[in-house]
Amino acid sequence: MDRLYVFDTTLRDGEQSPGASLTSDEKFEIALQLADLGVDVIEAGFPIASPDDLAAVRRIANEVKGPLIAGLARCRPEDIDAAWEALKDGENVRIHTFISTSDIHLQHQFRMTRDQALEQAVDMVLRAKRYVSDVEFSPMDATRSDWNFLYQMLEAVIEAGATTVNIPDTVGFITPIEFGQLVASIRQHVKNIEKAVISVHCHNDLGMAVSNSLSAVLNGARQVECTINGIGERAGNAALEEIVMATNTRPEIYGVKTGIDTKQIYKTSRLVSTLTGIVVQPNKAVVGSNAFAHEAGIHQDGLLKDRSTYEIMDARDVGLSQSTLVLGKHSGRHALRARFEELGYHLSDEELNRAFVRFKEIADKKKEVTTKDLEAILADEISQVPEAYQVAMLQVSCGYPAVPTATVSLKLPNGDERTEVATGTGPVDASYQAIAKIVNLPVRLAEYSVRSVTGGIDALGEVSVRIESGNRTFHGRGADPDIIVASAKAYLNALNKAAAAPQEAPERTDLGVAGRVGV
Ligand code: KIV
Ligand code: ZN
């Protein structure tokens, strides 16, 4: 079987998802997990976009071992130089450069002729080659480009030294059969195509990103660009877990194998969802909470007789635990550690101690602490944001008729405590007003959502919020059996990130606000 290379762009295209914004520490943590997952390439960011992005790519290139680390660059000298600046101390690095090839983009956006685009692409691949041997080139909006011009462009950049040529369906326009034909025609018409790996990068505007990618694989593409949970610009990118599990489940069709450790899929999905604040829909293939749940009686009956009657994948293969071990208030540290280990989380003593305190609090209120509860606890604990402000006390009174009123005490960065009282439209609003009086940062609450981690009246509530501060967005989350407490924790988590962020406004680039550059 041929090897299919997995190029993960969660930290670059995924981070361009509306509302997603990751701190450098969060990006680093995701990169470490992507390395455990076994991806071949991590696209760590777009170094020219902002000093923060450059620093994040640099840290990942220097410290994350295993995958190749790529940095994105437009076909511009300053972009290529910034990408190299970020990557130069890494062991195993790639510059990924791109320029549009469609007439729609060239005429209306870049006001450039095809010849100018061709010349610029070749010059920039040559420039990147002066720095590094591994260079990827992408003709942006390839699927709406003239196919003959595309062949010409690909031949020229391969001649200049590109080792991977990526075919982006930038606007999610193409259909699977057409895309397969395009990849087959590229193999037929680009004379030197054997010198490069053909890659594909599909967006999901019409819900076909994964199908398009797989059709390209059937026609000879050997690198797929994808993201965890399919997050990304607009409707997102092809979902890594779906492509990997499709090729694993149907090897007789696709004839390729990836280097992915599928048992890490669920954990990676959960981490990305927690840190980006982008919740995975329950019916999402492979990683949704219903992906392995069987409701219909006839299905349950079949499964009890033989799993293969209604399951084409084993939940354990994607890292979902089948453990029946239930933890409760009598469980000790050892049992908790053992359970985390079983779930693939190796905690330091300090992390275990913190998780244990949370576990006991929850076990006091809830009879059984499930895997999902444990993951919610962990998600709180893995937030590496310095907790400048912490909830010391929270009391609300509300009801009908009543004026919702909250009294909140916060521990301040200098160790003091301050208490404020506020009223609001509801208990959450009242708590947030009281917190805002104390923290006093100019932020706007842009999104608030609450979900129950498991079923049952005593379930943990998990709250996710997004706040805006100037040009920047910060996501916060918190979990607690009391949803008002979970709400306060989530708000403070986001405020603590805003307080810790560098104060200067991000620069503007010609493609948008730096750090949020959309390509
Ligand atoms: O969608 C796109 O065209 C891209 C390129 C930069 C590969 O993200
Ligand atoms: Zn893209």
Coordinates of C-alpha atoms and ligand atoms in Angstrom, one line a residue:
M1 CA 0.0 0.0 0.0
D2 CA 1.2 3.5 -0.7
R3 CA 1.8 5.9 2.1
L4 CA -0.6 8.8 2.3
Y5 CA 1.0 11.8 4.0
V6 CA -1.2 13.7 6.5
F7 CA -0.6 17.5 6.6
D8 CA -2.4 19.0 9.5
T9 CA -3.4 22.7 9.2
T10 CA -5.4 23.0 12.4
L11 CA -3.0 25.7 13.7
R12 CA -3.1 27.7 10.5
D13 CA -6.3 27.2 8.4
G14 CA -8.1 25.8 11.5
E15 CA -7.2 28.8 13.5
Q16 CA -8.9 31.0 10.9
S17 CA -12.3 29.6 11.9
P18 CA -14.6 32.4 12.8
G19 CA -14.2 33.0 16.6
A20 CA -11.2 30.6 17.1
S21 CA -8.1 32.2 18.5
L22 CA -5.4 30.3 20.3
T23 CA -2.7 31.6 22.5
S24 CA 0.9 30.6 21.8
D25 CA 0.8 28.1 24.6
E26 CA -2.4 26.6 23.4
K27 CA -0.9 26.2 19.9
F28 CA 2.1 24.5 21.3
E29 CA 0.0 22.1 23.3
I30 CA -2.0 21.2 20.2
A31 CA 1.2 20.7 18.2
L32 CA 2.5 18.3 20.9
Q33 CA -0.7 16.3 20.6
L34 CA -0.6 16.3 16.8
A35 CA 2.9 14.8 17.1
D36 CA 1.5 12.1 19.3
L37 CA -1.3 11.6 16.8
G38 CA 1.4 10.9 14.2
V39 CA 0.7 13.6 11.5
D40 CA 3.5 13.9 9.0
V41 CA 3.4 17.7 8.7
I42 CA 2.1 20.4 11.1
E43 CA 1.4 23.7 9.4
A44 CA 2.2 25.8 12.5
G45 CA 1.1 29.2 11.3
F46 CA 1.7 32.2 9.0
P47 CA 4.8 33.9 10.4
I48 CA 4.4 37.2 8.5
A49 CA 0.9 37.6 10.0
S50 CA 2.1 38.9 13.4
P51 CA 5.1 38.6 15.8
D52 CA 3.0 36.3 17.9
D53 CA 2.4 33.9 15.0
L54 CA 6.1 34.0 14.1
A55 CA 7.0 33.2 17.7
A56 CA 4.5 30.3 17.9
V57 CA 5.9 28.8 14.7
R58 CA 9.4 29.2 15.9
R59 CA 8.7 27.4 19.2
I60 CA 6.9 24.6 17.5
A61 CA 9.7 24.2 14.9
N62 CA 12.3 24.1 17.6
E63 CA 10.6 22.0 20.2
V64 CA 8.1 19.6 18.7
K65 CA 9.8 16.4 17.5
G66 CA 8.5 14.0 14.9
P67 CA 6.5 15.8 12.3
L68 CA 7.9 18.2 9.7
I69 CA 6.9 21.8 10.7
A70 CA 5.7 24.1 7.9
G71 CA 5.2 27.8 7.9
L72 CA 3.0 29.6 5.3
A73 CA 4.1 32.4 3.1
R74 CA 2.5 34.4 0.3
C75 CA 4.7 34.6 -2.8
R76 CA 6.5 37.7 -1.5
P77 CA 10.1 38.1 -0.4
E78 CA 9.1 39.4 3.1
D79 CA 6.8 36.4 3.7
I80 CA 9.4 33.9 2.6
D81 CA 12.0 35.6 4.8
A82 CA 9.6 35.7 7.8
A83 CA 8.8 32.0 7.3
W84 CA 12.5 31.2 7.3
E85 CA 13.1 33.3 10.3
A86 CA 10.6 31.3 12.2
L87 CA 11.8 27.9 11.0
K88 CA 15.5 28.3 10.7
D89 CA 16.4 26.6 13.9
G90 CA 14.1 23.6 13.5
E91 CA 15.4 20.2 12.4
N92 CA 12.8 19.3 9.9
V93 CA 11.0 22.2 8.3
R94 CA 9.1 23.2 5.2
I95 CA 8.2 26.6 3.6
H96 CA 4.7 26.5 2.1
T97 CA 4.2 29.3 -0.4
F98 CA 1.1 30.2 -2.4
I99 CA -0.2 32.5 -5.1
S100 CA -3.6 32.5 -6.8
T101 CA -4.0 31.1 -10.3
S102 CA -7.6 31.7 -11.1
D103 CA -8.5 34.6 -13.3
I104 CA -11.2 35.6 -10.8
H105 CA -8.5 36.2 -8.2
L106 CA -5.8 37.5 -10.5
Q107 CA -8.0 40.1 -12.1
H108 CA -10.3 41.2 -9.3
Q109 CA -8.2 40.8 -6.2
F110 CA -4.5 40.9 -7.1
R111 CA -4.7 42.8 -10.4
M112 CA -2.0 40.7 -11.9
T113 CA -1.6 38.9 -15.2
R114 CA -1.1 35.2 -15.4
D115 CA 2.5 35.8 -16.6
Q116 CA 3.2 38.0 -13.6
A117 CA 1.8 35.3 -11.2
L118 CA 3.9 32.7 -12.9
E119 CA 7.1 34.7 -12.6
Q120 CA 6.5 35.6 -9.0
A121 CA 5.7 32.0 -8.1
V122 CA 9.0 30.8 -9.6
D123 CA 11.0 33.6 -8.1
M124 CA 9.6 32.8 -4.6
V125 CA 10.1 29.1 -4.9
L126 CA 13.7 29.8 -5.8
R127 CA 14.0 32.1 -2.9
A128 CA 12.6 29.5 -0.5
K129 CA 14.9 26.9 -1.9
R130 CA 17.9 29.0 -1.0
Y131 CA 16.8 28.5 2.6
V132 CA 15.4 25.0 2.7
S133 CA 15.2 21.9 0.5
D134 CA 11.5 21.1 1.3
V135 CA 9.3 23.6 -0.4
E136 CA 5.5 23.3 -1.0
F137 CA 3.7 25.4 -3.6
S138 CA -0.1 26.1 -3.7
P139 CA -1.9 27.6 -6.6
M140 CA -4.7 29.2 -4.6
D141 CA -8.2 28.8 -6.1
A142 CA -6.8 26.0 -8.3
T143 CA -10.2 24.5 -8.9
R144 CA -11.5 27.6 -10.5
S145 CA -8.4 28.1 -12.6
D146 CA -7.8 27.4 -16.2
W147 CA -6.5 23.8 -16.2
N148 CA -3.8 24.5 -18.9
F149 CA -2.5 27.5 -16.9
L150 CA -2.5 25.3 -13.8
Y151 CA -0.3 22.7 -15.6
Q152 CA 2.0 25.4 -16.8
M153 CA 2.3 26.8 -13.3
L154 CA 2.9 23.5 -11.6
E155 CA 5.6 22.5 -14.2
A156 CA 7.4 25.8 -13.6
V157 CA 7.4 25.6 -9.8
I158 CA 8.5 22.0 -9.8
E159 CA 11.3 23.0 -12.2
A160 CA 12.2 25.7 -9.7
G161 CA 12.4 23.1 -6.9
A162 CA 9.0 22.7 -5.3
T163 CA 8.9 19.2 -3.7
T164 CA 5.1 19.2 -3.0
V165 CA 2.5 20.8 -5.2
N166 CA -0.8 21.3 -3.4
I167 CA -4.1 21.7 -5.2
P168 CA -6.4 23.9 -3.1
D169 CA -10.2 23.9 -3.5
T170 CA -10.1 27.3 -1.8
V171 CA -13.8 28.1 -2.0
G172 CA -15.1 24.5 -1.7
F173 CA -16.5 24.6 -5.3
I174 CA -15.5 21.4 -6.9
T175 CA -17.3 18.0 -6.9
P176 CA -15.6 14.6 -6.2
I177 CA -15.7 13.3 -9.8
E178 CA -14.3 16.5 -11.3
F179 CA -11.6 16.8 -8.6
G180 CA -10.5 13.2 -9.3
Q181 CA -10.3 14.1 -13.0
L182 CA -8.3 17.2 -12.3
V183 CA -5.7 15.3 -10.3
A184 CA -5.5 12.6 -13.0
S185 CA -5.1 15.3 -15.7
I186 CA -2.3 17.0 -13.7
R187 CA -0.5 13.6 -13.5
Q188 CA -0.9 13.3 -17.2
H189 CA -0.1 16.8 -18.4
V190 CA 2.6 18.1 -16.0
K191 CA 5.8 16.6 -17.5
N192 CA 7.9 16.7 -14.3
I193 CA 5.1 15.8 -11.9
E194 CA 6.9 12.6 -10.7
K195 CA 9.4 14.9 -9.0
A196 CA 6.8 16.2 -6.6
V197 CA 4.2 14.9 -4.2
I198 CA 0.6 15.9 -5.2
S199 CA -1.3 17.3 -2.3
V200 CA -4.9 18.4 -1.9
H201 CA -6.5 21.0 0.3
C202 CA -10.3 21.0 0.3
H203 CA -12.7 23.4 1.9
N204 CA -16.2 22.3 2.9
D205 CA -18.5 25.0 1.6
L206 CA -20.7 22.4 -0.1
G207 CA -20.0 19.7 2.5
M208 CA -17.7 17.7 0.1
A209 CA -14.2 18.4 1.5
V210 CA -13.6 14.9 2.6
S211 CA -15.2 13.3 -0.5
N212 CA -13.2 15.5 -2.7
S213 CA -9.9 14.7 -0.9
L214 CA -10.6 11.0 -1.1
S215 CA -11.4 11.2 -4.8
A216 CA -8.1 12.9 -5.3
V217 CA -6.4 10.1 -3.3
L218 CA -8.0 7.6 -5.6
N219 CA -6.4 9.5 -8.5
G220 CA -2.9 9.7 -7.2
A221 CA -2.8 12.5 -4.6
R222 CA -0.4 11.4 -1.8
Q223 CA -0.7 14.2 0.7
V224 CA -4.0 15.4 2.2
E225 CA -4.3 18.7 4.0
C226 CA -6.9 18.6 6.8
T227 CA -7.8 19.8 10.2
I228 CA -9.0 18.2 13.5
N229 CA -12.8 18.3 13.7
G230 CA -12.8 19.8 10.2
I231 CA -12.5 23.3 11.6
G232 CA -11.3 26.1 9.3
E233 CA -12.2 29.2 7.3
R234 CA -16.0 29.5 6.7
A235 CA -17.5 25.9 6.6
G236 CA -14.1 24.5 7.4
N237 CA -11.5 22.1 5.9
A238 CA -11.5 18.4 5.3
A239 CA -11.7 16.6 8.7
L240 CA -8.5 14.6 9.4
E241 CA -10.3 12.0 11.5
E242 CA -12.8 11.3 8.7
I243 CA -10.1 10.9 6.0
V244 CA -8.0 8.7 8.2
M245 CA -10.8 6.4 9.3
A246 CA -12.2 6.2 5.7
T247 CA -8.8 5.0 4.4
N248 CA -8.4 2.7 7.4
T249 CA -11.8 1.2 7.2
R250 CA -11.8 0.7 3.4
P251 CA -8.1 -0.1 2.5
E252 CA -9.3 -2.3 -0.4
I253 CA -10.8 0.9 -2.0
Y254 CA -8.2 3.5 -1.2
G255 CA -5.0 1.4 -1.2
V256 CA -3.1 3.8 1.1
K257 CA -2.1 3.9 4.7
T258 CA -1.3 6.8 6.9
G259 CA 1.1 7.1 9.9
I260 CA -1.7 8.1 12.2
D261 CA -2.1 6.4 15.6
T262 CA -5.9 6.3 15.4
K263 CA -6.2 5.7 19.2
Q264 CA -5.2 9.4 19.7
I265 CA -8.0 10.7 17.5
Y266 CA -10.6 11.3 20.2
K267 CA -8.2 12.9 22.6
T268 CA -6.9 15.3 19.9
S269 CA -10.5 16.2 18.9
R270 CA -11.4 16.9 22.5
L271 CA -8.3 19.1 23.0
V272 CA -8.9 21.1 19.9
S273 CA -12.5 21.6 20.8
T274 CA -11.7 22.7 24.3
L275 CA -9.0 25.1 23.4
T276 CA -10.7 26.7 20.4
G277 CA -14.1 26.7 22.0
I278 CA -15.6 25.2 18.8
V279 CA -18.0 22.5 20.0
V280 CA -18.1 19.3 18.0
Q281 CA -21.7 18.6 16.7
P282 CA -23.1 15.4 18.3
N283 CA -23.6 13.7 15.0
K284 CA -20.2 14.5 13.6
A285 CA -18.6 11.4 12.0
V286 CA -15.9 9.6 14.0
V287 CA -15.7 12.1 17.0
G288 CA -19.3 13.3 17.6
S289 CA -20.8 12.1 20.9
N290 CA -23.4 10.1 19.0
A291 CA -20.9 8.6 16.5
F292 CA -20.9 5.3 18.4
A293 CA -24.3 5.6 20.2
H294 CA -27.1 3.2 19.1
E295 CA -30.6 4.2 19.9
A296 CA -32.9 2.0 17.8
G297 CA -33.9 -1.2 19.5
I298 CA -33.2 -3.3 16.4
H299 CA -29.7 -1.9 16.2
Q300 CA -29.1 -2.6 19.9
D301 CA -30.3 -6.1 19.5
G302 CA -28.0 -6.7 16.6
L303 CA -25.0 -5.2 18.4
L304 CA -25.5 -7.4 21.4
K305 CA -25.4 -10.4 19.1
D306 CA -22.5 -9.2 17.0
R307 CA -20.8 -5.8 16.9
S308 CA -20.3 -5.9 13.2
T309 CA -24.1 -5.9 12.5
Y310 CA -24.2 -2.1 13.0
E311 CA -20.7 -0.9 13.6
I312 CA -18.1 -0.4 10.9
M313 CA -15.5 0.9 13.2
D314 CA -14.5 0.0 16.8
A315 CA -14.9 3.0 19.1
R316 CA -11.7 1.8 20.8
D317 CA -9.8 2.4 17.6
V318 CA -10.4 6.1 17.8
G319 CA -9.5 6.2 21.5
L320 CA -12.9 6.1 23.0
S321 CA -12.8 4.1 26.2
Q322 CA -15.1 1.2 26.8
S323 CA -14.2 1.1 30.5
T324 CA -17.0 0.3 32.9
L325 CA -14.9 1.4 35.9
V326 CA -17.0 4.0 37.7
L327 CA -15.4 6.5 40.0
G328 CA -17.3 8.0 42.9
K329 CA -16.6 9.9 46.1
H330 CA -14.8 7.0 47.7
S331 CA -12.3 6.6 44.9
G332 CA -8.7 7.7 45.7
R333 CA -5.9 9.3 43.8
H334 CA -4.6 6.0 42.5
A335 CA -7.9 5.1 40.9
L336 CA -8.1 8.6 39.4
R337 CA -4.6 8.4 38.0
A338 CA -5.3 4.9 36.6
R339 CA -8.4 6.2 34.9
F340 CA -6.6 9.2 33.4
E341 CA -3.8 6.9 32.1
E342 CA -6.4 4.6 30.6
L343 CA -7.8 7.6 28.8
G344 CA -4.3 8.5 27.5
Y345 CA -3.6 11.4 29.9
H346 CA -0.3 11.2 31.8
L347 CA -0.5 13.8 34.5
S348 CA 2.3 15.2 36.6
D349 CA 1.8 14.9 40.4
E350 CA 0.9 18.5 40.6
E351 CA -1.7 18.2 37.8
L352 CA -3.1 15.1 39.5
N353 CA -3.4 16.9 42.8
R354 CA -5.3 19.7 41.1
A355 CA -7.5 17.3 39.2
F356 CA -8.1 15.3 42.4
V357 CA -9.4 18.4 44.3
R358 CA -11.9 19.1 41.4
F359 CA -12.8 15.4 41.2
K360 CA -13.7 15.3 45.0
E361 CA -15.8 18.5 44.7
I362 CA -17.7 16.9 41.9
A363 CA -18.0 13.5 43.4
D364 CA -19.5 15.1 46.5
K365 CA -22.3 16.4 44.4
K366 CA -22.7 13.6 41.8
K367 CA -23.0 9.9 42.5
E368 CA -20.9 8.7 39.6
V369 CA -18.1 10.5 37.9
T370 CA -17.9 9.5 34.2
T371 CA -15.3 9.6 31.6
K372 CA -16.9 12.7 30.1
D373 CA -16.8 14.4 33.5
L374 CA -13.2 13.6 33.9
E375 CA -12.4 15.1 30.5
A376 CA -14.3 18.2 31.5
I377 CA -12.2 18.5 34.7
L378 CA -9.1 18.0 32.7
A379 CA -10.0 20.6 30.2
D380 CA -10.3 23.1 33.1
E381 CA -6.9 22.0 34.4
I382 CA -5.1 22.1 31.1
S383 CA -5.8 25.8 30.6
Q384 CA -2.4 27.2 31.1
V385 CA -3.5 30.7 31.5
P386 CA -2.2 32.4 34.7
E387 CA -5.2 32.7 36.9
A388 CA -4.8 36.3 37.8
Y389 CA -8.4 36.5 39.0
Q390 CA -10.1 33.6 40.8
V391 CA -13.6 33.1 42.1
A392 CA -13.5 33.2 45.9
M393 CA -17.2 33.3 46.6
L394 CA -20.3 33.6 44.4
Q395 CA -23.9 33.9 45.6
V396 CA -26.9 34.7 43.5
S397 CA -30.5 35.2 44.2
C398 CA -33.1 34.9 41.5
G399 CA -36.5 33.6 40.8
Y400 CA -40.0 34.9 39.8
P401 CA -40.7 37.6 40.6
A402 CA -37.3 38.8 41.7
V403 CA -34.4 41.0 40.5
P404 CA -31.5 38.7 39.8
T405 CA -28.7 39.8 42.1
A406 CA -25.2 38.4 42.4
T407 CA -22.5 38.9 45.1
V408 CA -19.1 38.0 43.8
S409 CA -15.7 37.9 45.6
L410 CA -12.6 37.5 43.5
K411 CA -9.1 36.9 44.5
L412 CA -7.0 39.6 42.8
P413 CA -3.6 39.3 41.3
N414 CA -2.0 40.9 44.4
G415 CA -3.6 38.3 46.7
D416 CA -6.3 40.6 48.1
E417 CA -10.0 39.9 47.7
R418 CA -12.7 42.2 46.5
T419 CA -16.4 41.9 46.6
E420 CA -19.0 43.5 44.4
V421 CA -22.8 43.2 44.1
A422 CA -24.7 43.6 40.8
T423 CA -28.1 43.0 39.4
G424 CA -28.8 41.8 35.9
T425 CA -31.4 40.3 33.5
G426 CA -30.7 36.8 34.9
P427 CA -28.3 35.2 37.4
V428 CA -25.5 34.8 34.8
D429 CA -25.8 38.4 33.7
A430 CA -25.8 39.6 37.3
S431 CA -22.7 37.5 38.1
Y432 CA -20.9 38.8 35.0
Q433 CA -21.8 42.4 35.9
A434 CA -20.3 41.9 39.3
I435 CA -17.2 40.3 37.9
A436 CA -16.8 43.1 35.3
K437 CA -16.9 45.7 38.2
I438 CA -13.9 44.1 39.7
V439 CA -11.9 43.1 36.7
N440 CA -12.6 46.3 34.8
L441 CA -11.3 45.4 31.3
P442 CA -12.9 46.9 28.2
V443 CA -14.4 43.7 26.8
R444 CA -17.7 42.6 25.2
L445 CA -19.3 39.3 25.7
A446 CA -19.8 38.0 22.1
E447 CA -21.0 34.5 22.8
Y448 CA -22.2 32.4 25.7
S449 CA -23.3 28.7 25.5
V450 CA -23.9 26.0 28.1
R451 CA -24.2 22.3 27.6
S452 CA -24.6 19.4 29.9
V453 CA -21.5 17.1 29.9
T454 CA -23.5 13.9 30.5
G455 CA -27.2 13.1 30.9
G456 CA -28.9 13.2 34.3
I457 CA -30.1 15.9 36.6
D458 CA -26.8 16.0 38.4
A459 CA -24.8 16.4 35.2
L460 CA -21.8 18.8 35.0
G461 CA -22.6 22.0 33.1
E462 CA -19.9 23.1 30.7
V463 CA -19.9 26.8 29.7
S464 CA -18.1 28.3 26.8
V465 CA -17.8 32.0 26.3
R466 CA -16.1 34.3 23.8
I467 CA -15.2 37.9 24.7
E468 CA -13.9 40.6 22.4
S469 CA -11.3 43.0 23.5
G470 CA -10.4 45.5 20.7
N471 CA -9.5 43.5 17.6
R472 CA -9.0 40.3 19.6
T473 CA -11.2 37.5 20.7
F474 CA -10.6 35.3 23.8
H475 CA -12.4 32.0 24.5
G476 CA -13.0 30.8 28.0
R477 CA -14.5 27.6 29.4
G478 CA -15.5 26.3 32.8
A479 CA -17.3 23.2 34.2
D480 CA -19.2 22.7 37.4
P481 CA -22.3 21.0 38.5
D482 CA -23.7 24.5 39.2
I483 CA -24.0 26.3 35.9
I484 CA -23.8 29.7 37.4
V485 CA -20.4 28.8 38.9
A486 CA -19.4 27.2 35.6
S487 CA -20.4 30.5 33.9
A488 CA -18.4 32.6 36.2
K489 CA -15.3 30.3 35.7
A490 CA -15.7 30.5 32.0
Y491 CA -15.9 34.3 32.0
L492 CA -12.9 34.6 34.3
N493 CA -10.9 32.1 32.2
A494 CA -11.5 34.4 29.1
L495 CA -10.8 37.6 31.1
N496 CA -7.6 36.0 32.5
K497 CA -6.5 35.4 28.9
A498 CA -7.3 38.9 27.9
A499 CA -5.4 40.3 30.9
A500 CA -2.4 38.1 30.0
A501 CA -2.4 39.0 26.3
P502 CA 0.1 41.6 25.0
Q503 CA -1.6 44.9 25.0
E504 CA -0.5 46.4 21.7
A505 CA -3.1 46.2 18.9
P506 CA -2.2 43.7 16.2
E507 CA -0.9 45.2 13.0
R508 CA -3.0 45.3 9.8
T509 CA -1.8 43.6 6.7
D510 CA -3.3 43.9 3.3
L511 CA -5.2 40.6 3.9
G512 CA -6.8 41.6 7.1
V513 CA -5.9 41.9 10.7
A514 CA -2.6 40.3 11.4
G515 CA -3.1 37.0 13.2
R516 CA -6.4 36.7 11.6
V517 CA -5.1 36.8 8.0
G518 CA -7.5 34.8 5.8
V519 CA -6.3 32.8 2.9
Ligands
KIV1 O1 -7.6 27.5 1.0 C1 -6.5 27.8 0.5 O2 -6.3 28.0 -0.7 C2 -5.3 27.9 1.4 C3 -4.0 27.9 0.7 C4 -3.1 28.9 1.4 C5 -3.4 26.6 0.7 O3 -5.5 27.8 2.6
ZN2 ZN -7.5 26.8 3.0

